[in-house]
PDB file of C-alpha atoms and ligand atoms in Angstrom:
ATOM      1  CA  MET Z   1       0.117   0.298  -0.236  1.00 89.00           C
ATOM      2  CA  ASN Z   2       1.978   2.656  -1.416  1.00 96.00           C
ATOM      3  CA  ILE Z   3       0.632   6.280  -0.315  1.00 98.00           C
ATOM      4  CA  LEU Z   4       2.518   9.319  -1.507  1.00 98.00           C
ATOM      5  CA  VAL Z   5       1.948  12.516   0.276  1.00 98.00           C
ATOM      6  CA  MET Z   6       2.522  15.741  -1.545  1.00 98.00           C
ATOM      7  CA  SER Z   7       2.882  18.889  -0.028  1.00 98.00           C
ATOM      8  CA  ALA Z   8       3.257  21.744  -1.804  1.00 98.00           C
ATOM      9  CA  SER Z   9       4.808  25.084   0.527  1.00 98.00           C
ATOM     10  CA  PRO Z  10       7.855  26.426   0.297  1.00 98.00           C
ATOM     11  CA  ASN Z  11       8.162  26.720   4.061  1.00 98.00           C
ATOM     12  CA  ARG Z  12       9.623  23.539   5.871  1.00 96.00           C
ATOM     13  CA  GLU Z  13       8.175  23.819   9.588  1.00 96.00           C
ATOM     14  CA  GLY Z  14       4.947  25.462   8.087  1.00 97.00           C
ATOM     15  CA  LEU Z  15       1.004  24.772   8.721  1.00 98.00           C
ATOM     16  CA  THR Z  16       1.443  22.750   5.665  1.00 98.00           C
ATOM     17  CA  ALA Z  17       4.516  21.141   6.834  1.00 98.00           C
ATOM     18  CA  ALA Z  18       2.938  19.523   9.958  1.00 98.00           C
ATOM     19  CA  CYS Z  19      -0.478  18.564   7.898  1.00 98.00           C
ATOM     20  CA  ALA Z  20       1.571  16.442   5.519  1.00 98.00           C
ATOM     21  CA  ALA Z  21       3.838  14.913   8.889  1.00 98.00           C
ATOM     22  CA  ALA Z  22       0.835  14.393  10.172  1.00 98.00           C
ATOM     23  CA  ALA Z  23      -0.960  12.146   7.354  1.00 98.00           C
ATOM     24  CA  VAL Z  24       2.655  10.440   6.738  1.00 98.00           C
ATOM     25  CA  GLU Z  25       1.600   9.470  10.490  1.00 98.00           C
ATOM     26  CA  GLY Z  26      -1.600   8.267   9.936  1.00 98.00           C
ATOM     27  CA  VAL Z  27      -0.193   6.518   6.587  1.00 98.00           C
ATOM     28  CA  LEU Z  28       2.319   4.213   8.812  1.00 97.00           C
ATOM     29  CA  GLN Z  29      -0.292   3.790  12.026  1.00 97.00           C
ATOM     30  CA  ALA Z  30      -2.287   2.248   9.662  1.00 97.00           C
ATOM     31  CA  GLY Z  31       0.603   0.116   8.426  1.00 96.00           C
ATOM     32  CA  GLY Z  32       1.313   2.017   4.838  1.00 97.00           C
ATOM     33  CA  HIS Z  33       3.802   2.919   3.460  1.00 97.00           C
ATOM     34  CA  ALA Z  34       4.479   6.649   2.588  1.00 98.00           C
ATOM     35  CA  GLU Z  35       6.678   8.440   0.316  1.00 97.00           C
ATOM     36  CA  GLU Z  36       7.007  12.327   0.620  1.00 98.00           C
ATOM     37  CA  ILE Z  37       7.064  14.843  -1.766  1.00 98.00           C
ATOM     38  CA  ARG Z  38       7.496  18.239  -1.367  1.00 98.00           C
ATOM     39  CA  LEU Z  39       6.474  20.191  -4.951  1.00 98.00           C
ATOM     40  CA  ASN Z  40       8.971  23.481  -3.868  1.00 98.00           C
ATOM     41  CA  ASP Z  41      11.773  20.815  -4.244  1.00 98.00           C
ATOM     42  CA  LEU Z  42      11.135  19.632  -7.579  1.00 98.00           C
ATOM     43  CA  HIS Z  43      12.091  21.385 -10.979  1.00 98.00           C
ATOM     44  CA  ILE Z  44       7.758  21.396 -12.321  1.00 98.00           C
ATOM     45  CA  GLY Z  45       7.415  24.514 -14.681  1.00 98.00           C
ATOM     46  CA  ARG Z  46       3.965  25.860 -15.060  1.00 97.00           C
ATOM     47  CA  CYS Z  47       1.815  23.722 -18.208  1.00 97.00           C
ATOM     48  CA  GLN Z  48       2.806  25.717 -21.977  1.00 96.00           C
ATOM     49  CA  ALA Z  49       0.260  24.683 -23.827  1.00 96.00           C
ATOM     50  CA  CYS Z  50       1.172  23.470 -26.766  1.00 96.00           C
ATOM     51  CA  ASP Z  51       0.375  23.591 -29.746  1.00 93.00           C
ATOM     52  CA  ASN Z  52      -2.991  24.912 -29.889  1.00 90.00           C
ATOM     53  CA  GLY Z  53      -3.760  24.083 -26.890  1.00 92.00           C
ATOM     54  CA  TRP Z  54      -3.070  20.174 -26.520  1.00 93.00           C
ATOM     55  CA  GLY Z  55       0.050  19.286 -27.049  1.00 93.00           C
ATOM     56  CA  LYS Z  56       1.391  14.711 -26.757  1.00 94.00           C
ATOM     57  CA  CYS Z  57      -0.761  14.585 -23.162  1.00 97.00           C
ATOM     58  CA  LEU Z  58      -3.872  14.689 -25.610  1.00 97.00           C
ATOM     59  CA  ASN Z  59      -3.659  11.452 -27.020  1.00 96.00           C
ATOM     60  CA  ASP Z  60      -0.143  10.425 -25.316  1.00 96.00           C
ATOM     61  CA  HIS Z  61      -0.957  11.237 -22.699  1.00 97.00           C
ATOM     62  CA  GLU Z  62       2.446  12.359 -21.537  1.00 97.00           C
ATOM     63  CA  CYS Z  63       3.551  15.577 -21.017  1.00 97.00           C
ATOM     64  CA  GLN Z  64       6.168  17.477 -24.247  1.00 95.00           C
ATOM     65  CA  THR Z  65       8.322  19.393 -21.234  1.00 96.00           C
ATOM     66  CA  GLN Z  66      10.663  18.025 -19.993  1.00 97.00           C
ATOM     67  CA  ASP Z  67      11.797  18.240 -16.040  1.00 98.00           C
ATOM     68  CA  ASP Z  68      11.388  16.834 -13.061  1.00 98.00           C
ATOM     69  CA  PHE Z  69       7.179  15.874 -13.706  1.00 98.00           C
ATOM     70  CA  GLN Z  70       8.254  13.007 -15.865  1.00 98.00           C
ATOM     71  CA  SER Z  71       9.605  11.047 -13.236  1.00 98.00           C
ATOM     72  CA  LEU Z  72       6.378  12.674 -10.541  1.00 98.00           C
ATOM     73  CA  HIS Z  73       4.198  10.831 -13.031  1.00 98.00           C
ATOM     74  CA  ALA Z  74       5.661   7.202 -12.504  1.00 98.00           C
ATOM     75  CA  ARG Z  75       5.118   7.971  -8.854  1.00 98.00           C
ATOM     76  CA  VAL Z  76       2.128   8.550  -9.603  1.00 98.00           C
ATOM     77  CA  ARG Z  77       1.045   5.483 -11.808  1.00 98.00           C
ATOM     78  CA  GLN Z  78       2.450   3.767  -9.669  1.00 97.00           C
ATOM     79  CA  ALA Z  79       0.676   5.132  -6.099  1.00 98.00           C
ATOM     80  CA  ASP Z  80      -2.103   2.983  -4.338  1.00 97.00           C
ATOM     81  CA  ALA Z  81      -3.307   6.870  -3.403  1.00 98.00           C
ATOM     82  CA  TYR Z  82      -2.945  10.138  -2.150  1.00 98.00           C
ATOM     83  CA  VAL Z  83      -2.683  13.264   0.025  1.00 98.00           C
ATOM     84  CA  ILE Z  84      -2.786  16.444  -1.313  1.00 98.00           C
ATOM     85  CA  VAL Z  85      -1.234  19.219   0.980  1.00 98.00           C
ATOM     86  CA  THR Z  86      -1.559  23.331  -0.191  1.00 98.00           C
ATOM     87  CA  PRO Z  87      -0.939  25.806   1.132  1.00 98.00           C
ATOM     88  CA  VAL Z  88      -3.780  28.459   0.563  1.00 98.00           C
ATOM     89  CA  TYR Z  89      -2.407  31.449  -1.036  1.00 98.00           C
ATOM     90  CA  TRP Z  90      -5.005  33.854  -2.592  1.00 98.00           C
ATOM     91  CA  GLY Z  91      -8.015  31.180  -1.739  1.00 98.00           C
ATOM     92  CA  GLU Z  92      -6.260  28.778  -4.267  1.00 98.00           C
ATOM     93  CA  PRO Z  93      -4.041  26.178  -4.336  1.00 98.00           C
ATOM     94  CA  SER Z  94       0.626  27.783  -4.362  1.00 98.00           C
ATOM     95  CA  GLU Z  95       1.506  27.735  -7.465  1.00 98.00           C
ATOM     96  CA  SER Z  96       3.968  24.442  -7.128  1.00 98.00           C
ATOM     97  CA  ALA Z  97       1.085  22.111  -6.640  1.00 98.00           C
ATOM     98  CA  LYS Z  98      -1.058  23.870  -9.223  1.00 98.00           C
ATOM     99  CA  ALA Z  99       1.757  23.580 -11.712  1.00 98.00           C
ATOM    100  CA  PHE Z 100       1.979  20.047 -10.802  1.00 98.00           C
ATOM    101  CA  LEU Z 101      -1.290  19.055 -11.122  1.00 98.00           C
ATOM    102  CA  ASP Z 102      -2.513  21.145 -14.287  1.00 98.00           C
ATOM    103  CA  ARG Z 103      -0.270  19.424 -15.880  1.00 98.00           C
ATOM    104  CA  LEU Z 104      -0.865  15.969 -14.354  1.00 98.00           C
ATOM    105  CA  ARG Z 105      -4.398  16.353 -15.639  1.00 98.00           C
ATOM    106  CA  ARG Z 106      -3.502  16.804 -18.702  1.00 98.00           C
ATOM    107  CA  CYS Z 107      -2.545  13.695 -19.580  1.00 98.00           C
ATOM    108  CA  GLU Z 108      -5.174  12.202 -17.252  1.00 98.00           C
ATOM    109  CA  ALA Z 109      -8.263  13.575 -17.680  1.00 98.00           C
ATOM    110  CA  PRO Z 110      -8.138  12.951 -21.363  1.00 97.00           C
ATOM    111  CA  ARG Z 111      -8.001   8.900 -20.406  1.00 97.00           C
ATOM    112  CA  GLU Z 112     -11.392   9.082 -18.350  1.00 97.00           C
ATOM    113  CA  ASN Z 113     -11.615   5.914 -17.223  1.00 97.00           C
ATOM    114  CA  GLU Z 114      -7.931   4.604 -17.900  1.00 97.00           C
ATOM    115  CA  SER Z 115      -6.748   7.529 -15.875  1.00 98.00           C
ATOM    116  CA  SER Z 116      -4.100   6.443 -13.606  1.00 98.00           C
ATOM    117  CA  LEU Z 117      -5.940   7.915 -10.576  1.00 98.00           C
ATOM    118  CA  PHE Z 118      -9.320   6.206 -11.520  1.00 98.00           C
ATOM    119  CA  GLY Z 119     -11.489   5.598  -8.395  1.00 98.00           C
ATOM    120  CA  LYS Z 120      -8.151   5.999  -5.298  1.00 98.00           C
ATOM    121  CA  PRO Z 121      -8.801   7.964  -2.893  1.00 98.00           C
ATOM    122  CA  VAL Z 122      -7.723  11.101  -2.617  1.00 98.00           C
ATOM    123  CA  ILE Z 123      -6.887  13.499   0.933  1.00 98.00           C
ATOM    124  CA  ALA Z 124      -6.552  16.820   0.293  1.00 98.00           C
ATOM    125  CA  VAL Z 125      -6.084  19.182   2.635  1.00 98.00           C
ATOM    126  CA  ALA Z 126      -6.116  23.289   2.582  1.00 98.00           C
ATOM    127  CA  ALA Z 127      -3.415  24.588   4.883  1.00 98.00           C
ATOM    128  CA  ALA Z 128      -4.166  29.045   5.731  1.00 98.00           C
ATOM    129  CA  GLY Z 129      -2.193  30.322   7.924  1.00 93.00           C
ATOM    130  CA  GLY Z 130      -3.063  33.853   7.336  1.00 92.00           C
ATOM    131  CA  SER Z 131      -6.443  35.576   7.766  1.00 94.00           C
ATOM    132  CA  GLY Z 132      -8.140  31.675   7.286  1.00 95.00           C
ATOM    133  CA  ASN Z 133      -9.954  31.974   4.656  1.00 97.00           C
ATOM    134  CA  GLY Z 134     -10.197  30.660   0.965  1.00 98.00           C
ATOM    135  CA  THR Z 135     -10.135  27.238   2.703  1.00 98.00           C
ATOM    136  CA  VAL Z 136     -13.290  26.308   0.932  1.00 98.00           C
ATOM    137  CA  THR Z 137     -12.474  28.263  -2.454  1.00 98.00           C
ATOM    138  CA  CYS Z 138      -8.856  26.173  -2.496  1.00 98.00           C
ATOM    139  CA  LEU Z 139     -10.749  22.788  -1.545  1.00 98.00           C
ATOM    140  CA  LEU Z 140     -13.701  23.699  -4.067  1.00 98.00           C
ATOM    141  CA  SER Z 141     -10.711  23.906  -6.863  1.00 98.00           C
ATOM    142  CA  MET Z 142      -8.927  20.501  -5.765  1.00 98.00           C
ATOM    143  CA  GLU Z 143     -12.057  18.530  -5.200  1.00 98.00           C
ATOM    144  CA  ARG Z 144     -13.152  19.470  -9.322  1.00 98.00           C
ATOM    145  CA  TRP Z 145      -9.408  18.256 -10.313  1.00 98.00           C
ATOM    146  CA  ALA Z 146      -9.830  14.702  -8.619  1.00 98.00           C
ATOM    147  CA  GLN Z 147     -13.162  14.921 -10.178  1.00 98.00           C
ATOM    148  CA  HIS Z 148     -11.238  15.792 -13.390  1.00 98.00           C
ATOM    149  CA  VAL Z 149      -8.311  12.911 -12.952  1.00 98.00           C
ATOM    150  CA  ARG Z 150     -11.376  10.747 -12.272  1.00 98.00           C
ATOM    151  CA  ALA Z 151      -9.660   9.873  -8.266  1.00 98.00           C
ATOM    152  CA  ARG Z 152     -12.101   9.637  -5.490  1.00 98.00           C
ATOM    153  CA  VAL Z 153     -12.535  12.175  -2.737  1.00 98.00           C
ATOM    154  CA  PHE Z 154     -11.621  10.923   0.321  1.00 98.00           C
ATOM    155  CA  ASP Z 155     -12.454  13.418   1.716  1.00 98.00           C
ATOM    156  CA  LEU Z 156     -11.531  17.499   2.324  1.00 98.00           C
ATOM    157  CA  LEU Z 157      -9.913  19.351   5.172  1.00 98.00           C
ATOM    158  CA  PRO Z 158      -9.633  22.658   5.824  1.00 98.00           C
ATOM    159  CA  VAL Z 159      -6.213  23.811   8.416  1.00 98.00           C
ATOM    160  CA  ASN Z 160      -6.177  27.400   9.163  1.00 97.00           C
ATOM    161  CA  ARG Z 161      -4.439  28.475  13.064  1.00 95.00           C
ATOM    162  CA  TRP Z 162      -6.620  28.271  15.334  1.00 96.00           C
ATOM    163  CA  SER Z 163      -8.153  24.424  14.367  1.00 97.00           C
ATOM    164  CA  ARG Z 164      -4.999  23.703  13.693  1.00 97.00           C
ATOM    165  CA  GLU Z 165      -4.506  20.733  16.779  1.00 97.00           C
ATOM    166  CA  TYR Z 166      -7.448  18.962  16.607  1.00 98.00           C
ATOM    167  CA  LYS Z 167      -7.539  19.209  12.476  1.00 98.00           C
ATOM    168  CA  LEU Z 168      -4.039  17.228  12.726  1.00 98.00           C
ATOM    169  CA  ALA Z 169      -5.937  14.741  14.735  1.00 98.00           C
ATOM    170  CA  ALA Z 170      -8.158  14.614  11.230  1.00 98.00           C
ATOM    171  CA  ILE Z 171      -5.823  14.983   9.172  1.00 98.00           C
ATOM    172  CA  ARG Z 172      -4.611  11.598  10.926  1.00 98.00           C
ATOM    173  CA  ALA Z 173      -7.403   9.703  11.093  1.00 98.00           C
ATOM    174  CA  ALA Z 174      -8.267  10.285   7.303  1.00 98.00           C
ATOM    175  CA  ALA Z 175      -4.784   9.566   6.091  1.00 98.00           C
ATOM    176  CA  GLN Z 176      -5.558   5.818   9.014  1.00 98.00           C
ATOM    177  CA  ALA Z 177      -8.852   5.383   7.482  1.00 97.00           C
ATOM    178  CA  MET Z 178      -8.065   5.397   4.353  1.00 97.00           C
ATOM    179  CA  VAL Z 179      -5.208   3.021   3.781  1.00 97.00           C
ATOM    180  CA  GLY Z 180      -7.428   0.927   6.469  1.00 93.00           C
ATOM    181  CA  GLU Z 181      -9.992   1.008   3.517  1.00 88.00           C
ATOM    182  CA  THR Z 182      -7.704   0.390   0.829  1.00 77.00           C
ATOM    183  CA  ILE Z 183      -6.197  -2.585   2.519  1.00 68.00           C
ATOM    184  CA  ARG Z 184      -9.365  -4.003   2.795  1.00 62.00           C
TER     185      ARG Z 184
HETATM  186  C1  FMN A   1       0.577  34.714  -1.998  1.00 67.76           C
HETATM  187  C2  FMN A   1       0.422  34.274  -0.696  1.00 67.76           C
HETATM  188  C3  FMN A   1      -1.326  34.201  -0.884  1.00 67.76           C
HETATM  189  C4  FMN A   1      -1.553  34.128   0.912  1.00 67.76           C
HETATM  190  N1  FMN A   1      -3.378  33.701   0.597  1.00 67.76           N
HETATM  191  C5  FMN A   1      -3.863  33.509   1.850  1.00 67.76           C
HETATM  192  C6  FMN A   1      -5.286  33.522   1.982  1.00 67.76           C
HETATM  193  O1  FMN A   1      -6.184  33.475   0.507  1.00 67.76           O
HETATM  194  N2  FMN A   1      -6.088  32.841   3.087  1.00 67.76           N
HETATM  195  C7  FMN A   1      -5.095  32.292   3.790  1.00 67.76           C
HETATM  196  O2  FMN A   1      -5.586  32.315   4.694  1.00 67.76           O
HETATM  197  N3  FMN A   1      -3.618  32.654   4.088  1.00 67.76           N
HETATM  198  C8  FMN A   1      -3.253  33.157   3.384  1.00 67.76           C
HETATM  199  N4  FMN A   1      -1.924  33.150   2.668  1.00 67.76           N
HETATM  200  C9  FMN A   1      -1.324  32.887   4.196  1.00 67.76           C
HETATM  201  C10 FMN A   1      -0.543  31.461   3.950  1.00 67.76           C
HETATM  202  O3  FMN A   1      -2.134  30.478   3.636  1.00 67.76           O
HETATM  203  C11 FMN A   1      -0.256  30.232   5.289  1.00 67.76           C
HETATM  204  O4  FMN A   1       1.807  31.587   5.567  1.00 67.76           O
HETATM  205  C12 FMN A   1       0.327  28.818   5.081  1.00 67.76           C
HETATM  206  O5  FMN A   1       0.910  28.548   6.271  1.00 67.76           O
HETATM  207  C13 FMN A   1       1.235  28.953   4.025  1.00 67.76           C
HETATM  208  O6  FMN A   1       1.187  27.379   4.233  1.00 67.76           O
HETATM  209  P1  FMN A   1       3.284  27.555   5.745  1.00 67.76           P
HETATM  210  O7  FMN A   1       2.520  27.575   7.317  1.00 67.76           O
HETATM  211  O8  FMN A   1       3.474  26.038   5.118  1.00 67.76           O
HETATM  212  O9  FMN A   1       4.174  28.381   4.955  1.00 67.76           O
HETATM  213  C14 FMN A   1      -1.093  33.688   1.906  1.00 67.76           C
HETATM  214  C15 FMN A   1       0.386  33.296   1.475  1.00 67.76           C
HETATM  215  C16 FMN A   1       1.011  33.872   0.483  1.00 67.76           C
HETATM  216  C17 FMN A   1       2.996  34.377   0.448  1.00 67.76           C
END
């Protein structure tokens, strides 16, 4: 049981990092294997909208912009389930989350029920460390993404500075439940 825990903040010790660590703990407690990936440590540029809007992604389901996307895409294919933790920037996922998720969607959404993520569970976490505003719009965008790639939304979790402690426990519990369900 291989769970990819992807986080998308430049900050190694902030709220996003704490949420990702809680998810890893939950996975391990349930007997799963957690692979942690910090998207900000990788070189994954934005989609170039090749040709007239679609490039190789439409029919070959590969991205023609060569960077760290390809190796992470391979790990996504291998994984059984996903946790995606993003800081909330302007009520949206962060730039590193958007760059990766946009390109992955372009490769996988056209495959419909053959998508590498088809039916696989996803937990999305929106960590808002400022005003606390914008978690709902951020999660809405992540939910729509999950639907486009035909993943199954296992849970959507908003976190802010005030809810931090009990939400970290909820993230741990959600990851544990997701692994428990996938193993059964
Ligand atoms: C460009 C930018 C936009 C932000 N927009 C929001 C926002 O809409 N709502 C909010 O609560 N916090 C916002 N913040 C604060 C981040 O959500 C906060 O710093 C969060 O804790 C980031 O995660 P980190 O602790 O892992 O760095 C923003 C921060 C940045 C840098």
